Coordinates of C-alpha atoms in Angstrom, one line a residue:
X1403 CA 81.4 -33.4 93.3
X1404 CA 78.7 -34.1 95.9
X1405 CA 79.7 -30.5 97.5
X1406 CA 79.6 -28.6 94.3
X1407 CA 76.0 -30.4 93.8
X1408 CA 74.9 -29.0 97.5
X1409 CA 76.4 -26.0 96.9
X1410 CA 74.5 -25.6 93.5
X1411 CA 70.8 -27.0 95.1
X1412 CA 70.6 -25.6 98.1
X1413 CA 73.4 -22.8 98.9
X1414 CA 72.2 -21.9 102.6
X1415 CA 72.6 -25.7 104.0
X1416 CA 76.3 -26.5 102.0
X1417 CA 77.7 -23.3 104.0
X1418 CA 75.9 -24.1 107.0
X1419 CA 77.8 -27.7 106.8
X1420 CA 80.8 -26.4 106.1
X1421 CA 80.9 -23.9 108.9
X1422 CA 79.9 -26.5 111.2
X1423 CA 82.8 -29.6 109.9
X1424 CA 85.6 -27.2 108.8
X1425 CA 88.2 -28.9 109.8
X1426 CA 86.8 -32.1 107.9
X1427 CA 85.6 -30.5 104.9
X1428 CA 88.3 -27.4 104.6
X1429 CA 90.5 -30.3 102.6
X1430 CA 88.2 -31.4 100.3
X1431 CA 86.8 -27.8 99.6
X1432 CA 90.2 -26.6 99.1
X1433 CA 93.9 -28.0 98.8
X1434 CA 94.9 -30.9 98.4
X1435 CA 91.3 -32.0 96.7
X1436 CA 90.9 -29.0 95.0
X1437 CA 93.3 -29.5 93.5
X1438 CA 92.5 -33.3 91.8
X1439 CA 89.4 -31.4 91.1
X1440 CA 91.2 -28.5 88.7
X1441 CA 93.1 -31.5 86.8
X1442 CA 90.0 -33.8 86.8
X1443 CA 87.4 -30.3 85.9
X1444 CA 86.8 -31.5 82.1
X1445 CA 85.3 -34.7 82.8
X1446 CA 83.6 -34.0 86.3
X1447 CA 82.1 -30.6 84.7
X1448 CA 78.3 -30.1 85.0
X1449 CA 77.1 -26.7 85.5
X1450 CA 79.1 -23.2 85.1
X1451 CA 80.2 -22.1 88.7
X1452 CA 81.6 -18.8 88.5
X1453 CA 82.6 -16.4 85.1
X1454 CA 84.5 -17.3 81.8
X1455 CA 85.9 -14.9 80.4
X1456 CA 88.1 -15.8 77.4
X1457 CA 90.3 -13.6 74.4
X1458 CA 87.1 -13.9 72.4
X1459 CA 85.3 -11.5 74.8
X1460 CA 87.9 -9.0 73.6
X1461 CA 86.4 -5.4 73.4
X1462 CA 83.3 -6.6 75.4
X1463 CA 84.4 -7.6 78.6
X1464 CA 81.9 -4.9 80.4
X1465 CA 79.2 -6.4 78.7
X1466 CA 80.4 -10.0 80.0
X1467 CA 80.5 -8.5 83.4
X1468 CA 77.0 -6.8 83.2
X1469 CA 75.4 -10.7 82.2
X1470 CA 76.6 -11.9 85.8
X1471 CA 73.2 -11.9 87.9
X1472 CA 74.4 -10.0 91.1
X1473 CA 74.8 -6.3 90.7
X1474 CA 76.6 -5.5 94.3
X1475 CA 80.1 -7.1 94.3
X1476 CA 82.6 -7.2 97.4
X1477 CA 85.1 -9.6 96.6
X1478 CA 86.4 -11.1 93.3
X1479 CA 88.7 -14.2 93.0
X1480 CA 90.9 -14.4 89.4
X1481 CA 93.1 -16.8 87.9
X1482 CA 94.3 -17.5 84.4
X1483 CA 95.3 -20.8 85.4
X1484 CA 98.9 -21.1 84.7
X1485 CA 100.1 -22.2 87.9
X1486 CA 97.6 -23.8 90.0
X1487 CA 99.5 -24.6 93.4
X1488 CA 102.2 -26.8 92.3
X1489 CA 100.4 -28.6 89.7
X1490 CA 101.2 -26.6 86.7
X1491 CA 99.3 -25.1 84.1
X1492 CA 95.8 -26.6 83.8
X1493 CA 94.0 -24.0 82.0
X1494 CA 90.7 -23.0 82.1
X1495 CA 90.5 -25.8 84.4
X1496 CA 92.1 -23.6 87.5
X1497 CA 88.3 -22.2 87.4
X1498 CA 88.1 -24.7 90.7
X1499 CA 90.4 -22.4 92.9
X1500 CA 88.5 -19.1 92.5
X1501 CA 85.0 -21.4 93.0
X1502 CA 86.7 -22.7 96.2
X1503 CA 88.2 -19.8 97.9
X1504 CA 85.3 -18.0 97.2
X1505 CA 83.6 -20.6 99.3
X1506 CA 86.3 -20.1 101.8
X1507 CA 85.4 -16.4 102.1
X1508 CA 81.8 -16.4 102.9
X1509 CA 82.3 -19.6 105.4
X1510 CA 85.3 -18.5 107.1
X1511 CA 85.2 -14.6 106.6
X1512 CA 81.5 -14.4 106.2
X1513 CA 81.4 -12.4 103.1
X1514 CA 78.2 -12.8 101.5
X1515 CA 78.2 -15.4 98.6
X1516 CA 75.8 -13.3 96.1
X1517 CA 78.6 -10.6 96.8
X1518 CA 81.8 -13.1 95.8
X1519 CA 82.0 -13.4 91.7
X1520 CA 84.5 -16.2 90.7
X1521 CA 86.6 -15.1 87.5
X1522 CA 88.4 -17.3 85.3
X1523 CA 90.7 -15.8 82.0
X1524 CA 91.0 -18.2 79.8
X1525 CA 94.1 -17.4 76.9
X1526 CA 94.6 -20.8 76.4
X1527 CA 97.0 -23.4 78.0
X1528 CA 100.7 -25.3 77.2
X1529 CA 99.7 -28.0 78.6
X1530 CA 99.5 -30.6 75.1
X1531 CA 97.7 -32.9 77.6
X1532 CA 94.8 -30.7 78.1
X1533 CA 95.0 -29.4 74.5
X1534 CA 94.7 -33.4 73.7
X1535 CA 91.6 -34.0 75.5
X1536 CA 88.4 -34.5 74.5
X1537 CA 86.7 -33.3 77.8
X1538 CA 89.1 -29.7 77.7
X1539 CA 86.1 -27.0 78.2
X1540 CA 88.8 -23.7 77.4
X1541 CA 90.0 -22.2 74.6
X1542 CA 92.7 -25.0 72.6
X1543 CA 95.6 -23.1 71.5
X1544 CA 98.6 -21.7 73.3
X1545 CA 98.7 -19.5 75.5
X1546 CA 98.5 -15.7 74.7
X1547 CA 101.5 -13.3 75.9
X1548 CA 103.0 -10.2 75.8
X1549 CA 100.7 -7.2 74.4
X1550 CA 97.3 -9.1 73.2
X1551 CA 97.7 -10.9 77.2
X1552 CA 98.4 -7.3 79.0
X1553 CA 95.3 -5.9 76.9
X1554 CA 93.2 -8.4 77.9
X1555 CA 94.1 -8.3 81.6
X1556 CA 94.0 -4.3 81.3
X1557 CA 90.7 -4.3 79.8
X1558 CA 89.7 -6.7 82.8
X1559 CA 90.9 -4.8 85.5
X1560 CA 89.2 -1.1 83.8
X1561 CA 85.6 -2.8 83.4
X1562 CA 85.6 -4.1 87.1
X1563 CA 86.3 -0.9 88.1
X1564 CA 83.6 0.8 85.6
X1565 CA 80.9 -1.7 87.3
X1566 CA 81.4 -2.4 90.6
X1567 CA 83.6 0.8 91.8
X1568 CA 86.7 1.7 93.3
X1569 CA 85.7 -0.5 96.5
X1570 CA 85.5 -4.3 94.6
X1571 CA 88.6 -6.4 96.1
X1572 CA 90.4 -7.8 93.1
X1573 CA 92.5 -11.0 94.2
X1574 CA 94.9 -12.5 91.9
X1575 CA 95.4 -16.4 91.9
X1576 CA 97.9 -18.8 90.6
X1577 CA 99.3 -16.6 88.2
X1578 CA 102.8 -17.5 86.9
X1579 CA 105.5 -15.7 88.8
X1580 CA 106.2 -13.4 85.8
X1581 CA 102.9 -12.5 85.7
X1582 CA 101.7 -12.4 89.4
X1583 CA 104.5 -9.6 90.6
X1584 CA 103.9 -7.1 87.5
X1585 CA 100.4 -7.4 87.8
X1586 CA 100.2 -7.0 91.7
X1587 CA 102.8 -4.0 91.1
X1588 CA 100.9 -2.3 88.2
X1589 CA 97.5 -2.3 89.8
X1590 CA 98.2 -2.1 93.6
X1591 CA 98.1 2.0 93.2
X1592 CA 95.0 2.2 91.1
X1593 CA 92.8 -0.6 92.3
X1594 CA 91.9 -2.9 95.7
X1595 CA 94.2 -5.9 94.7
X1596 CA 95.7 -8.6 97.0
X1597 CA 97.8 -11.4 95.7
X1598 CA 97.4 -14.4 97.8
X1599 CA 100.2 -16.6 97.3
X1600 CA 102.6 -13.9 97.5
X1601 CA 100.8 -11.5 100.2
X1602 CA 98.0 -14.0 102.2
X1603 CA 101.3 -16.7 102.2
X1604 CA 103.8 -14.2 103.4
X1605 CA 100.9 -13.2 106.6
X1606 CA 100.3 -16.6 107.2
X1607 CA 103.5 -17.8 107.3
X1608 CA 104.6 -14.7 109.5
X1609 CA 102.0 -15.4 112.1
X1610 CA 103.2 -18.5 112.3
X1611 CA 107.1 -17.2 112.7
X1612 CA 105.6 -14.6 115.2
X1613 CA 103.7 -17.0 117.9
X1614 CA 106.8 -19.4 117.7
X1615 CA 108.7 -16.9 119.3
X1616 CA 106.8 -17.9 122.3
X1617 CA 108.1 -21.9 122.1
X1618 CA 112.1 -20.4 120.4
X1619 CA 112.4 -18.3 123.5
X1620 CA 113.7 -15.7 120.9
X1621 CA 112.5 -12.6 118.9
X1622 CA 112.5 -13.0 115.4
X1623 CA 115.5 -10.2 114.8
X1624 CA 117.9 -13.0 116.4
X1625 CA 117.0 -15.9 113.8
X1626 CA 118.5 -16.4 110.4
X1627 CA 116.1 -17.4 107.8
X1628 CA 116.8 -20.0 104.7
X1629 CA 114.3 -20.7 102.2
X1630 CA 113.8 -23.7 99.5
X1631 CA 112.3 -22.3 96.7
X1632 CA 112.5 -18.2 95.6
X1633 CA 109.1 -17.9 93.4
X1634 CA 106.2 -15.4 94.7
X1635 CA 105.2 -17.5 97.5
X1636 CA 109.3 -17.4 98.8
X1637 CA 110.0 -14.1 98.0
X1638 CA 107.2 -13.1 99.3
X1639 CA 107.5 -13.9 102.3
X1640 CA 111.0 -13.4 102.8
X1641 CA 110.0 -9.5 102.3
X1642 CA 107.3 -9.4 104.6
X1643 CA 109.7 -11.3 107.3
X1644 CA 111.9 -8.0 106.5
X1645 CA 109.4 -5.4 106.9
X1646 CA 108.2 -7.0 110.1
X1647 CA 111.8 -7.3 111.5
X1648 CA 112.8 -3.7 110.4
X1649 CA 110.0 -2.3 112.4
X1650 CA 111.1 -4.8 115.3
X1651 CA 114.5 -3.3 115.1
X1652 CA 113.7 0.4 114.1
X1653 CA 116.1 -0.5 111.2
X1654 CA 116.1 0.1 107.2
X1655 CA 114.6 -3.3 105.4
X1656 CA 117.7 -3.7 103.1
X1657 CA 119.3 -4.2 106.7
X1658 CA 116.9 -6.7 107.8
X1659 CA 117.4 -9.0 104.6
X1660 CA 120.7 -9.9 105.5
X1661 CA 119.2 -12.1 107.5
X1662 CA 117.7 -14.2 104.9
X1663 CA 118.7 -16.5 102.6
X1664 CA 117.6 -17.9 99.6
X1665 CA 118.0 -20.9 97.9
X1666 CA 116.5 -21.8 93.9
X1667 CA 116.9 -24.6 91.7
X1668 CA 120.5 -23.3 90.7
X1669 CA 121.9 -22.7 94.3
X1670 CA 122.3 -20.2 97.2
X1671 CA 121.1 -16.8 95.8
X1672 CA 124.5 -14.7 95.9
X1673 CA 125.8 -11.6 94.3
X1674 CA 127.9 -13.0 91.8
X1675 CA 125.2 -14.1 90.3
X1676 CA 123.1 -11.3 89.9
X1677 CA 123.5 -10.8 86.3
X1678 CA 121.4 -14.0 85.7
X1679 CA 118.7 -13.5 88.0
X1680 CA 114.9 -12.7 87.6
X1681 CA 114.1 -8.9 89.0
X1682 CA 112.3 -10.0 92.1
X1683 CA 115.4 -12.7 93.5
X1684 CA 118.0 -9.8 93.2
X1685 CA 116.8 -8.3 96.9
X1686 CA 118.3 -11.4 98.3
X1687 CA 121.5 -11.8 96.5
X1688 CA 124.0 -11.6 99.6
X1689 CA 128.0 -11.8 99.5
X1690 CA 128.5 -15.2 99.8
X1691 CA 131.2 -18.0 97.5
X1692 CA 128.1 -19.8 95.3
X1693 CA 126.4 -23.3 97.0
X1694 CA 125.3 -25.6 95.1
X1695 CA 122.5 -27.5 97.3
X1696 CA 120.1 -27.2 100.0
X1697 CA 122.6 -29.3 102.6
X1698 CA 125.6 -26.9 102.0
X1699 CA 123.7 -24.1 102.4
X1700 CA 122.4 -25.1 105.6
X1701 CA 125.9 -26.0 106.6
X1702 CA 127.3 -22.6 105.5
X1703 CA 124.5 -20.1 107.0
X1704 CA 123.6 -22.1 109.8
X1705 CA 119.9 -21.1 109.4
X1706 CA 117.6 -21.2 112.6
X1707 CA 114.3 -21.6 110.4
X1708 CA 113.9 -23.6 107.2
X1709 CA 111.0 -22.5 104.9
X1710 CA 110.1 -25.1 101.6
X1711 CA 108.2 -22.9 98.7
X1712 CA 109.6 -25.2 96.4
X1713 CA 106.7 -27.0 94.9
X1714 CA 109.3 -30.3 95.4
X1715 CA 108.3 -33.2 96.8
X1716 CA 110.5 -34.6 99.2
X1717 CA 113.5 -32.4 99.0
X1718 CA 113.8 -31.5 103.1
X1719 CA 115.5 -35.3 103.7
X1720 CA 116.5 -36.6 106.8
X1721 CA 119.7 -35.4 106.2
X1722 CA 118.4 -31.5 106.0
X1723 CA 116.4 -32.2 109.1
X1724 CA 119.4 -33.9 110.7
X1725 CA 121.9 -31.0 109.7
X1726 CA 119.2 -28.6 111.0
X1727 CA 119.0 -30.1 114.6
X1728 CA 122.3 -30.1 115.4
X1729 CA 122.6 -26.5 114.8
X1730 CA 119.5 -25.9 116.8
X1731 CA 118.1 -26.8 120.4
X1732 CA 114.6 -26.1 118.2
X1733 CA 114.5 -26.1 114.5
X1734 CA 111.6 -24.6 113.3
X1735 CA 111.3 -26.0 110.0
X1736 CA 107.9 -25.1 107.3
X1737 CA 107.4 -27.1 104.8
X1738 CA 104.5 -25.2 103.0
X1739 CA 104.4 -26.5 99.3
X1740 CA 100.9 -27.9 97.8
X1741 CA 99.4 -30.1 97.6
X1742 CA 100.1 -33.2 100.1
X1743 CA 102.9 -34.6 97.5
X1744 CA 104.7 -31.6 96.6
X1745 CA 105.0 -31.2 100.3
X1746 CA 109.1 -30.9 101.1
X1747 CA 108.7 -33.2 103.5
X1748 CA 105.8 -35.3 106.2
X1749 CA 105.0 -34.1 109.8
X1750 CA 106.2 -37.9 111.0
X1751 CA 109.4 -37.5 109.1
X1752 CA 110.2 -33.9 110.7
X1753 CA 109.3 -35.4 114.6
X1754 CA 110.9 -38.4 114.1
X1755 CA 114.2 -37.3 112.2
X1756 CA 114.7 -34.3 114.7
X1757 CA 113.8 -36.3 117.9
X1758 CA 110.8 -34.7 118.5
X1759 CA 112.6 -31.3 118.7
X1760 CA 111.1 -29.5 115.5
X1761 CA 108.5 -26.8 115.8
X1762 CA 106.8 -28.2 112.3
X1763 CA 104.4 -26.4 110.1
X1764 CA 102.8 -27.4 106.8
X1765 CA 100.8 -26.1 104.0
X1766 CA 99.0 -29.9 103.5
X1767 CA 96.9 -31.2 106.5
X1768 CA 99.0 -34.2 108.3
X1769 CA 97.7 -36.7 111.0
X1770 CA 99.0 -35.9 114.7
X1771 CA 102.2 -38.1 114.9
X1772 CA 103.7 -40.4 117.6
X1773 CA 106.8 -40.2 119.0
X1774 CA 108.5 -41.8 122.2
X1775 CA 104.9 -41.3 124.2
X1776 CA 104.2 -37.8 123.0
X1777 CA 101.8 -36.7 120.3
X1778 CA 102.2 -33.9 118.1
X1779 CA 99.8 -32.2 116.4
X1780 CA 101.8 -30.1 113.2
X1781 CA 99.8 -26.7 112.4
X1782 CA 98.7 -26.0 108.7
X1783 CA 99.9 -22.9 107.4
X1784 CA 96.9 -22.2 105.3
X1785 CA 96.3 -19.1 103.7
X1786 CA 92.5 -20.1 104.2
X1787 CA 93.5 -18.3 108.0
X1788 CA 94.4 -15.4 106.5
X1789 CA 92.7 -14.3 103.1
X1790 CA 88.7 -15.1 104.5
X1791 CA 89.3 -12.2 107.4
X1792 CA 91.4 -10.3 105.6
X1793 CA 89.1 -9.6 102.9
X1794 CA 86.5 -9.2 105.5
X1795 CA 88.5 -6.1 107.2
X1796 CA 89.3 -4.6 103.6
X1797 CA 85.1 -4.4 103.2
X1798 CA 83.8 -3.2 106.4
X1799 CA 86.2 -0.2 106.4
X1800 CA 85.7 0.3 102.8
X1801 CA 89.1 0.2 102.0
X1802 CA 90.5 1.8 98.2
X1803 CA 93.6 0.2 98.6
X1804 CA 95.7 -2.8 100.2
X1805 CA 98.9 -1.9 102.5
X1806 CA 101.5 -4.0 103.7
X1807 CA 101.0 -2.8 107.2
X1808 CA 98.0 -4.3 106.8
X1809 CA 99.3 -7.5 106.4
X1810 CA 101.8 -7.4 109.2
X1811 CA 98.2 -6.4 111.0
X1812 CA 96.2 -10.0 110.4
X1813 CA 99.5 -11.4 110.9
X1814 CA 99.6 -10.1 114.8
X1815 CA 95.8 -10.7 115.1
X1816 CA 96.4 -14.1 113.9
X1817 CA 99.5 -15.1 115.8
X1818 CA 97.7 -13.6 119.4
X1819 CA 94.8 -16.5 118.7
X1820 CA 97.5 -19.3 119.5
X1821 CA 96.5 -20.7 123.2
X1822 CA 98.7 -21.8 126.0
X1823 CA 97.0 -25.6 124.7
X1824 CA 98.1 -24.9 121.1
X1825 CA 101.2 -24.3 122.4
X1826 CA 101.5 -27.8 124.4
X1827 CA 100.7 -30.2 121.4
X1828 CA 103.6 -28.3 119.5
X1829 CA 101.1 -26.0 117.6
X1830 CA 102.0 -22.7 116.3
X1831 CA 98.5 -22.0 114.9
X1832 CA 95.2 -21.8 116.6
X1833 CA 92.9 -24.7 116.1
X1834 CA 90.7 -24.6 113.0
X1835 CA 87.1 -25.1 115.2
X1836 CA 87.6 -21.6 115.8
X1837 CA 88.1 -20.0 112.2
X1838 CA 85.1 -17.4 112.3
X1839 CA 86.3 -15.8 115.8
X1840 CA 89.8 -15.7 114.4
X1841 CA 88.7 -14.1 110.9
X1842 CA 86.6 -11.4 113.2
X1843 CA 90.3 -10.8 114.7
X1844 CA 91.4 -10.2 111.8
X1845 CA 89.1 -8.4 109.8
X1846 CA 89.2 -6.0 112.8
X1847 CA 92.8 -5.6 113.0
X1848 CA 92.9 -4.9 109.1
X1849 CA 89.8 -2.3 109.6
X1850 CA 91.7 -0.4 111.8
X1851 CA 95.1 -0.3 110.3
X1852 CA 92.9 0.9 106.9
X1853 CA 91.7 3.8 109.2
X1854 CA 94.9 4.7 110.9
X1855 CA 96.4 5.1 107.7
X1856 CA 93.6 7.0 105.8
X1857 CA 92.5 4.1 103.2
X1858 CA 89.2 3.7 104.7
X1859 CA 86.1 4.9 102.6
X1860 CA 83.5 3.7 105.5
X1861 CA 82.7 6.7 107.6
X1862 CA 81.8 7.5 110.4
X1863 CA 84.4 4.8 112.1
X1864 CA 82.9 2.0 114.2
X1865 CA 83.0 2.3 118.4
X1866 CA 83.8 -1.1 118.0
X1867 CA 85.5 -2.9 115.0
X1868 CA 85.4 -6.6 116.5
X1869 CA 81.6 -6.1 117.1
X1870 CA 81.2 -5.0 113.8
X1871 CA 83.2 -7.5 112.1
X1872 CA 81.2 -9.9 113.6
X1873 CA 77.7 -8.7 112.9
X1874 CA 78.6 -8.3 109.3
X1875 CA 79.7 -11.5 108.7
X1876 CA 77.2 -14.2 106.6
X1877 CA 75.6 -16.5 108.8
X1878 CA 73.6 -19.3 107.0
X1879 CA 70.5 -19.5 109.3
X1880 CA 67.1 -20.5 108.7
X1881 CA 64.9 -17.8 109.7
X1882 CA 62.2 -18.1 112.4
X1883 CA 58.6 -18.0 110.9
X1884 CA 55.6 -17.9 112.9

């Protein structure tokens, strides 16, 4: 609250104290607090941060967008608030994620914050608690499906286009996993969209797989893969794992999935049951007899890396972590669900229960841990390396549309930050301190994969991209005056 309140009086000085304590503040800006904040947003609401717009603004929505203030928009964060990390359907109350990776952008990617428009759609919420209280600030009713939700979202998508161009990056939030693949599949030809819990997750989480190779002693086309949890965030990026190893291999993607393995809340994903399964699992349905739980699959694939998307609490116990390091000299185990008590399992209980032999990444921040006379610091996968340069990249090339190449791009710029020191304390991320270097990385990398592949609408191409990336990016200065 007392950010929101800094952020609201005096802009310039909130970013220039987030830049300068981001690893101390990055947690309360974003997950795990934001978080508390979305469920808590009724009664700590003061001011609007950030649009509403609601299936009352039906037929108007261009007008809506032509009230916001700021005319030039870059970058535009949208959520209907039906899945808001692992904490359900809150509403019109998810408005706190777009506000706070907005934030994210412009501190870590240097985007300008009069050019980032948070965007809530609010078509109501089935969550009776919310619809209960007296402090709900949405719209209290169900919420809308089918056709009337489609029309809205369609109508969205046109009048962004209509006001701010073909160049505005439209990134989708927290959307339910029906929702989130069929919308990232029916715009990503006609518009700039990124999905980050299915795209900015799968690079994150790739980078991470990619600059462990250095501690595994072996490329990624040798490991077998097994993943807790087949929503957007798993599936996601299980296929980007694919794509990356296919190119590693010079071999088709279908081959590459064979070497991943997914596991839901009914079992091993495996062809016989196919029939039964949403669009997006049937990829990974291999020829296998059925498992029932996480422990027998583990025992039947032997997996080298364990991956938890499951948004449950607790589920990787010591005797997954056991089973896991006794197949492997080093496990490399991620447990990357949000926030810190949907987390599948600690960083101490991954040292301790592997005898200090796991590679361990998380999506939650944990404290450095202890054990026998060596301290390890655990990594956090956190999109918030990902998305802020990402974006970046996408506008200084003037990019029309978002590849996956590109992705595979921030994920090689990202994995080459990790230093020979990272590596030591067990890290298989670069430290935090450095964020707006990395994001430069990144934003470059992107640029020039948009170029190379002819996406790019900013021409002539820069000598050089890094320098460019860097002298774009926001910096909250005071100016010198005589």
């Amino acid at each position: 609250m007392a950010l929101t309140e800094l952020q609201e009086r005096n802009e310039r000085l909130f970013y220039k104290l987030l830049i300068d304590n981001v690893e101390e503040l990055l947690p309360i800006v974003y997950t795990p607090t934001v978080g508390e904040a979305c469920q808590k947003f009724g009664s700590i609401f003061r001011r609007p941060q950030g649009l509403f717009i609601s299936l009352k603004d039906k037929g108007k929505i261009l007008d809506v967008l032509k009230n916001w203030p700021e005319r030039n928009i870059q970058v535009i964060v949208v959520t209907d608030g039906e899945r808001i990390l692992g904490l359900g359907d809150l509403g019109c109350q998810g408005m706190g994620i777009p506000v706070g990776k907005l934030a994210l952008y412009s501190a870590l990617g240097g985007v300008r914050p009069s050019a980032c428009l948070p965007v809530t759609i609010d078509v109501g919420t089935n969550n009776e608690k919310l619809l209960n209280d007296e402090f709900y600030i949405g719209l209290r009713q169900k919420r809308a499906t089918g056709q009337e939700y489609s029309e809205l979202l369609n109508e969205f998508m046109s009048a962004v286009k209509q006001n701010y161009g073909e160049k505005v990056l439209i990134q989708f939030e927290d959307f339910a996993n029906h929702n989130a693949f069929e919308l990232l599949a029916k715009y990503s030809d006609t518009h700039l969209v990124f999905n980050d819990d299915i795209q900015g997750t799968a690079s994150v989480v790739l980078a991470g797989l990619v600059s462990a190779q250095k501690l595994t002693n072996s490329p990624l086309a040798e490991h077998t893969f097994l993943f807790l949890g087949a929503g957007e965030a798993g599936t996601g990026i299980a296929e980007l794992i694919a794509l990356y190893m296919s190119k590693q291999m010079n071999a088709s993607v279908e081959e590459s999935r064979k070497k991943i393995w997914l596991v839901d809340s009914k079992g091993l994903i495996v062809n016989s049951r196919k029939d039964s399964l949403q669009d997006f699992k049937k990829p990974w349905a291999h020829e296998h007899e059925p498992v029932k739980d996480l422990l027998g699959a583990i025992k039947a694939i032997k997996p080298t890396v364990l991956i938890g998307s499951s948004g449950v609490g607790r589920s990787f116990t010591k005797e997954v972590i056991e089973a896991m390091s006794s197949i492997n000299e080093r496990p490399l185990i991620m447990a990357l669900s949000n926030p810190t008590t949907q987390s599948e399992c600690t960083a101490e209980e991954a040292y301790t229960w592997s005898k200090g032999r796991a590679i361990f990444a998380s999506g939650s921040p944990f404290d450095p841990v202890e054990y026998e006379g060596k301290v390890f610091v655990s990594t956090q996968a956190n999109n918030a390396y990902i998305f802020p340069g990402f974006g970046l990249g996408l506008v200084i090339s003037g990019a029309i549309r978002v590849h996956d190449d590109m992705l595979l791009a921030a994920a090689e710029a990202l994995a080459g930050q990790v230093s020979k020191e990272n590596y030591e304390k067990g890290m298989i991320y670069p430290s935090f301190s450095s964020i707006r270097k990395i994001s430069a990385q990144i934003a470059a990398n992107v640029a020039t994969k948009a170029y190379e592949l002819g996406l790019a609408g900013r021409l002539p191409r820069p000598k050089d991209i890094v320098k460019c990336a860097e002298s774009s990016m926001y910096s909250p200065t005071y100016r010198l005056y005589r």
